[in-house]
Coordinates of C-alpha atoms and ligand atoms in Angstrom, one line a residue:
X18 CA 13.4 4.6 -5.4
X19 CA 13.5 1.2 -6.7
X20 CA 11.4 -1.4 -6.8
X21 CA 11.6 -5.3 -8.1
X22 CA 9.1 -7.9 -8.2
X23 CA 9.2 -11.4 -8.4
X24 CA 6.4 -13.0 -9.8
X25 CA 5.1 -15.6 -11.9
X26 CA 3.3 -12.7 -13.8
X27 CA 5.5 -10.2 -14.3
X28 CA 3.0 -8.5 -17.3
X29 CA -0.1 -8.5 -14.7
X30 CA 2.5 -5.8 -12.7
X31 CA 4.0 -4.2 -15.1
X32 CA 0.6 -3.3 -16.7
X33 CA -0.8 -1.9 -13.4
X34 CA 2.0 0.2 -12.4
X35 CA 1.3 2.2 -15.8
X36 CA -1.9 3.9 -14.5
X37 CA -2.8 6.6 -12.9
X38 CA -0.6 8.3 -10.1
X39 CA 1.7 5.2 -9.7
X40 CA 2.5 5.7 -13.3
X41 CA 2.7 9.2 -13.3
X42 CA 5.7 8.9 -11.0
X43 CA 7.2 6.4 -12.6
X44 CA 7.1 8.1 -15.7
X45 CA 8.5 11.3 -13.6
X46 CA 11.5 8.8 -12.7
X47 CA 10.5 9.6 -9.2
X48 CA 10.5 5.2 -9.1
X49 CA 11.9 2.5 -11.2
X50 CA 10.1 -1.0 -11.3
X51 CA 12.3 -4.3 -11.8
X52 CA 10.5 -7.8 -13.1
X53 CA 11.9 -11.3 -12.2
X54 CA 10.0 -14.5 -12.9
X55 CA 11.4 -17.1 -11.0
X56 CA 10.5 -19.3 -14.2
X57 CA 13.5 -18.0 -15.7
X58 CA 15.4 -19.3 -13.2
X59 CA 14.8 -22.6 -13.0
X60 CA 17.0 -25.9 -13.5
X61 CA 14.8 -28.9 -15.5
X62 CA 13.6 -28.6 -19.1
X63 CA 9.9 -28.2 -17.9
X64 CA 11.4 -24.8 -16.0
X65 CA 9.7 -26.3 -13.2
X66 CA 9.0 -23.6 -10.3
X67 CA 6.6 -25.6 -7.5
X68 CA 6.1 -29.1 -6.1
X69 CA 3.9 -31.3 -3.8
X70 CA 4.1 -30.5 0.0
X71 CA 6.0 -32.6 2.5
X72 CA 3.6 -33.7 4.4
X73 CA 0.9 -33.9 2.0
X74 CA -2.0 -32.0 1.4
X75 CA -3.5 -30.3 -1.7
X76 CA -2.0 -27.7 -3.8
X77 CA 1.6 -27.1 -4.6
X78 CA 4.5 -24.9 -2.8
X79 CA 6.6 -22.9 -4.6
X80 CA 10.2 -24.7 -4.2
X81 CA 12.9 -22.4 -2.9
X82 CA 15.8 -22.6 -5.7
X83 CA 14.2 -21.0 -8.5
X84 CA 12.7 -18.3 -6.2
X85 CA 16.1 -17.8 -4.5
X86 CA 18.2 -17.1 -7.8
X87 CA 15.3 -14.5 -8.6
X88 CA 15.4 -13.0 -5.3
X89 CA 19.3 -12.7 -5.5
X90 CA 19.1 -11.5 -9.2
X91 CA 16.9 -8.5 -8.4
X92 CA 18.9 -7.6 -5.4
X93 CA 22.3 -7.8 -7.5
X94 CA 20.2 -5.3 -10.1
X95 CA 19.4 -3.2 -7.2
X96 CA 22.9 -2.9 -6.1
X97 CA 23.9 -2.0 -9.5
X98 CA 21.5 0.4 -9.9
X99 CA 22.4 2.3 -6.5
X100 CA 20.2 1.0 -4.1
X101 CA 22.8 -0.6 -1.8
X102 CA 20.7 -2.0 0.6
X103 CA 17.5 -3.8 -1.1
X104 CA 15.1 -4.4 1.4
X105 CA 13.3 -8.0 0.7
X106 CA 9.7 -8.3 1.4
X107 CA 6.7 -11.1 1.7
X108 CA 3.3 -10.2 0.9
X109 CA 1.2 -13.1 3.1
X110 CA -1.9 -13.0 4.9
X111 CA 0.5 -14.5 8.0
X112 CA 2.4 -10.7 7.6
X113 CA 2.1 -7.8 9.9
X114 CA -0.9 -5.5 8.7
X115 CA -0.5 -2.7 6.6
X116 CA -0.5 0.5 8.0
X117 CA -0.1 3.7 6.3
X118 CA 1.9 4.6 9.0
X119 CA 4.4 1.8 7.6
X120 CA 3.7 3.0 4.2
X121 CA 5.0 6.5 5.4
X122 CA 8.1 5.2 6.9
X123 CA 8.7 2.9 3.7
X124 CA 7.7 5.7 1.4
X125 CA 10.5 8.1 3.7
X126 CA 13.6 7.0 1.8
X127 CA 13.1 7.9 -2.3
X128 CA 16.8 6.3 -2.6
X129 CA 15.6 3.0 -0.7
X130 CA 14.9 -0.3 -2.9
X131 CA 12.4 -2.3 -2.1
X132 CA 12.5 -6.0 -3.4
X133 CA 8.7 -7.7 -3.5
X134 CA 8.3 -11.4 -3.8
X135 CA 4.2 -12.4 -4.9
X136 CA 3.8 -15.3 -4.2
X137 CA 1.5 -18.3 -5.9
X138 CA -0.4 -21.9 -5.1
X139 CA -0.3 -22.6 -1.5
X140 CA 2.6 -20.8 -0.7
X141 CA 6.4 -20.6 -0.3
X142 CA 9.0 -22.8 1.1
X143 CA 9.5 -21.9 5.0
X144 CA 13.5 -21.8 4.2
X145 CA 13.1 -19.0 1.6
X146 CA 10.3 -17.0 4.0
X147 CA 13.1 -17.1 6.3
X148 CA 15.4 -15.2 4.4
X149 CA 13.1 -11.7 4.0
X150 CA 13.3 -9.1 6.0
X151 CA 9.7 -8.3 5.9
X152 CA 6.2 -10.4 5.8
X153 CA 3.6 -8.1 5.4
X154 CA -0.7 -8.5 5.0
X155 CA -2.3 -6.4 3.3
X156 CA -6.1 -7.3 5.5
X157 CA -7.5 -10.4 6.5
X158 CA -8.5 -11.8 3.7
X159 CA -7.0 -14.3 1.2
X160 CA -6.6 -13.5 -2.8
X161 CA -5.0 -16.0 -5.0
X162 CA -1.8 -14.6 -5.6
X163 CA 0.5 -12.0 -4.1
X164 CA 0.8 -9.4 -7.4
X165 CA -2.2 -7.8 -6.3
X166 CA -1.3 -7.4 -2.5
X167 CA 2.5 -6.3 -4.0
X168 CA 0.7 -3.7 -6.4
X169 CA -1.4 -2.2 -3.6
X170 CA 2.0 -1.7 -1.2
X171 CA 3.6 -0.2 -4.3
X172 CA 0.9 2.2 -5.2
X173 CA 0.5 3.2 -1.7
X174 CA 4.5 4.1 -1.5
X175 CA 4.4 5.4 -4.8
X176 CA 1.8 7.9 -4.8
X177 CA 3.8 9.2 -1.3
X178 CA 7.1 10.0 -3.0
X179 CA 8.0 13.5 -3.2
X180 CA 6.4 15.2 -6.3
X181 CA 4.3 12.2 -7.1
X182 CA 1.0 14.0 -6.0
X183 CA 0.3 17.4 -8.6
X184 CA -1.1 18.7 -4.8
X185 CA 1.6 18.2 -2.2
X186 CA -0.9 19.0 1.0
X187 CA -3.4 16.2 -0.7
X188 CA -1.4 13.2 0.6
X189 CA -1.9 15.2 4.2
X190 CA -5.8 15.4 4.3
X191 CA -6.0 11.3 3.1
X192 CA -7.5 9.2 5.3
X193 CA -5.3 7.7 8.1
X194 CA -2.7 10.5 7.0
X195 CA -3.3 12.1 10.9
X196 CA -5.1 9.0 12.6
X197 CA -8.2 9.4 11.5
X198 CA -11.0 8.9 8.7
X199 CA -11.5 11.1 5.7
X200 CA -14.1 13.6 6.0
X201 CA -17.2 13.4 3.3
X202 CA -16.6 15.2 -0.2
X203 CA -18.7 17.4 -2.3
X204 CA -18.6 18.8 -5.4
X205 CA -21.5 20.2 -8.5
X206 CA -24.3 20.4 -8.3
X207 CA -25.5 21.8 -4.9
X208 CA -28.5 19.5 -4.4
X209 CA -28.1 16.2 -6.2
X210 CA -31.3 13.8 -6.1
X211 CA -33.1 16.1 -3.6
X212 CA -29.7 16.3 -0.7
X213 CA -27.9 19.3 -0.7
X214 CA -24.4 19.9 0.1
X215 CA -23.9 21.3 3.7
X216 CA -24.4 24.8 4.4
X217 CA -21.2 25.5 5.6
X218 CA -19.0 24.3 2.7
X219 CA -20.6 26.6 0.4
X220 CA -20.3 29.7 3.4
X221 CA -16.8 30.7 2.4
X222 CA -15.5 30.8 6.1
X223 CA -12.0 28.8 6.2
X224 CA -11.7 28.3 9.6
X225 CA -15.8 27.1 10.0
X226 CA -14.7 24.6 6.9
X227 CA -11.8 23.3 8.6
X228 CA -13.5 22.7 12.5
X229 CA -16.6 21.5 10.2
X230 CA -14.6 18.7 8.4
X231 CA -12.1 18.1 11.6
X232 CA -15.6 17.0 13.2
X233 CA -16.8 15.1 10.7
X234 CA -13.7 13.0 10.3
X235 CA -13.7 12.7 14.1
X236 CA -17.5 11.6 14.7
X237 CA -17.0 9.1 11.6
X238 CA -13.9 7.5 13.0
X239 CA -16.0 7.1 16.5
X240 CA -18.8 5.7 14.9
X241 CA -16.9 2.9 12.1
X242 CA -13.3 3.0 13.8
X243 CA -13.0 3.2 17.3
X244 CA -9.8 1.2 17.3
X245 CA -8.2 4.1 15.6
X246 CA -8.9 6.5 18.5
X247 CA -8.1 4.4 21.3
X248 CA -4.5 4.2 19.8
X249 CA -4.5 8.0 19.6
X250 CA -4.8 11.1 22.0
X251 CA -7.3 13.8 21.4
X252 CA -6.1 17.7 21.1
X253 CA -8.3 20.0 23.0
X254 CA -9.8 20.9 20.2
X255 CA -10.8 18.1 18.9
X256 CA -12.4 16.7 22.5
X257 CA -14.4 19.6 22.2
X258 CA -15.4 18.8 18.7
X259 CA -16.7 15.4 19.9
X260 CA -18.4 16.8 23.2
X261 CA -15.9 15.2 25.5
X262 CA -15.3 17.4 28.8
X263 CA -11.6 18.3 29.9
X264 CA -9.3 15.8 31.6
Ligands
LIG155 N1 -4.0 -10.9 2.4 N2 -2.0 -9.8 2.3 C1 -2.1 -11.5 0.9 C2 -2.6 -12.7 0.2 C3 -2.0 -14.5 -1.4 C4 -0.6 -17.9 -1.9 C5 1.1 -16.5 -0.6 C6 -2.8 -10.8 1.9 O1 -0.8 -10.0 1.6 N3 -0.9 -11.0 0.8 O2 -3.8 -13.1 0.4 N4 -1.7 -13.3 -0.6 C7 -1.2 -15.7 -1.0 C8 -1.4 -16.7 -2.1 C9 0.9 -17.5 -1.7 C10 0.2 -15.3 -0.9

């Protein structure tokens, strides 16, 4: 997989992708990352990339011209580079919310390329929005600048890609990963400030574990998410688990 952003700060994303997971797999070659800053491709001797709204207002918009040659640039390098189809996406609070369903589906392809435009100021001329296949949010909230929201979809892909995790079945017990929350996690000592871990995970018995934990992840997503089960059926089992009668 390939990946390119276009930013005004390409050094804030190239330093995050080097941690952890994410830049585990990098270094495993299982992704590549691409920088453009549209800076570099603008026209005046001030390389200026952003100017006032039409329309007035406060704040500036990032003009279309400079963040089009980037765009194109880092899907000509993706071409080049055997990605042949570069997929161009938005990161704006105005995008569909992120799912890790969506994450799973964009995570699917390791030979896709992915091209991320983080945008700055107020925002981006309508005309260039327009051209990307994909606007997406990462929650409902507003940070300054897209790099973080861009770094958050690539991490989540990232850490997806086959032989990225060191424990292929962990990316199956996350939460979400089947619809539903993460069950709680203990590890040493057995009682920490007085609260010991439950019986049952220290019992040995798999298959108590496994109903134990199925529960948990069940009655938590009840209790904080009940959005997420409305959107999903229940197996027998687990309407037992909750204390739901048949039918
Ligand atoms: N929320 N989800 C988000 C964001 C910042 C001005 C456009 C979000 O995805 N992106 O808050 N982005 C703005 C900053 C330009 C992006």
């Amino acid at each position: 997989m390939r990946i390119d952003v276009v930013t005004l700060f390409p050094e804030m994303v190239e330093h995050a992708a080097r941690f952890g997971i994410t830049g585990r797999a990098r270094e495993r070659g299982l992704w590549r990352l691409g920088l453009w800053n549209p800076r570099d491709f603008a026209t005046d001797n001030h390389r200026t990339i952003d100017d006032r709204p039409y329309g007035g207002g406060p704040g500036m918009v990032m003009m279309a011209g400079p963040l089009g040659q980037a765009l194109d640039a880092a899907r000509d390098a993706q071409r080049a580079d055997g990605c042949p189809a570069p997929r161009t996406i938005y990161l704006s609070p105005a995008g569909a919310p992120l799912t890790h369903r969506r994450v799973m589906e964009l995570a699917r392809a390791p030979d896709a390329g992915y091209v991320v435009l983080a945008g700055r100021y107020e925002g981006v001329d309508e005309r260039l929005v327009a051209t990307v296949d994909e606007e997406i949010a990462i929650g409902d909230f507003v940070v300054s600048g897209g790099e973080l929201p861009a770094l958050m979809l690539i991490d989540a892909i990232a850490r997806l890609l086959p032989g990225a995790l060191n424990d292929e079945k962990s990316a199956l017990e996350d939460s979400f990963a089947d619809g539903l929350l993460d069950c709680p996690h203990y590890t040493r000592p057995e009682v920490y400030e007085g609260i010991a871990v439950p019986d049952v995970l220290l019992s040995g018995h798999h298959e108590e574990i496994r109903r134990w934990r199925l529960a948990q992840s069940l009655r938590r997503t009840r209790e904080r998410r009940p959005d997420l089960l409305a959107g999903r059926t229940l197996t027998k089992e687990e309407a037992a688990l909750l204390g739901l009668n048949d039918n």
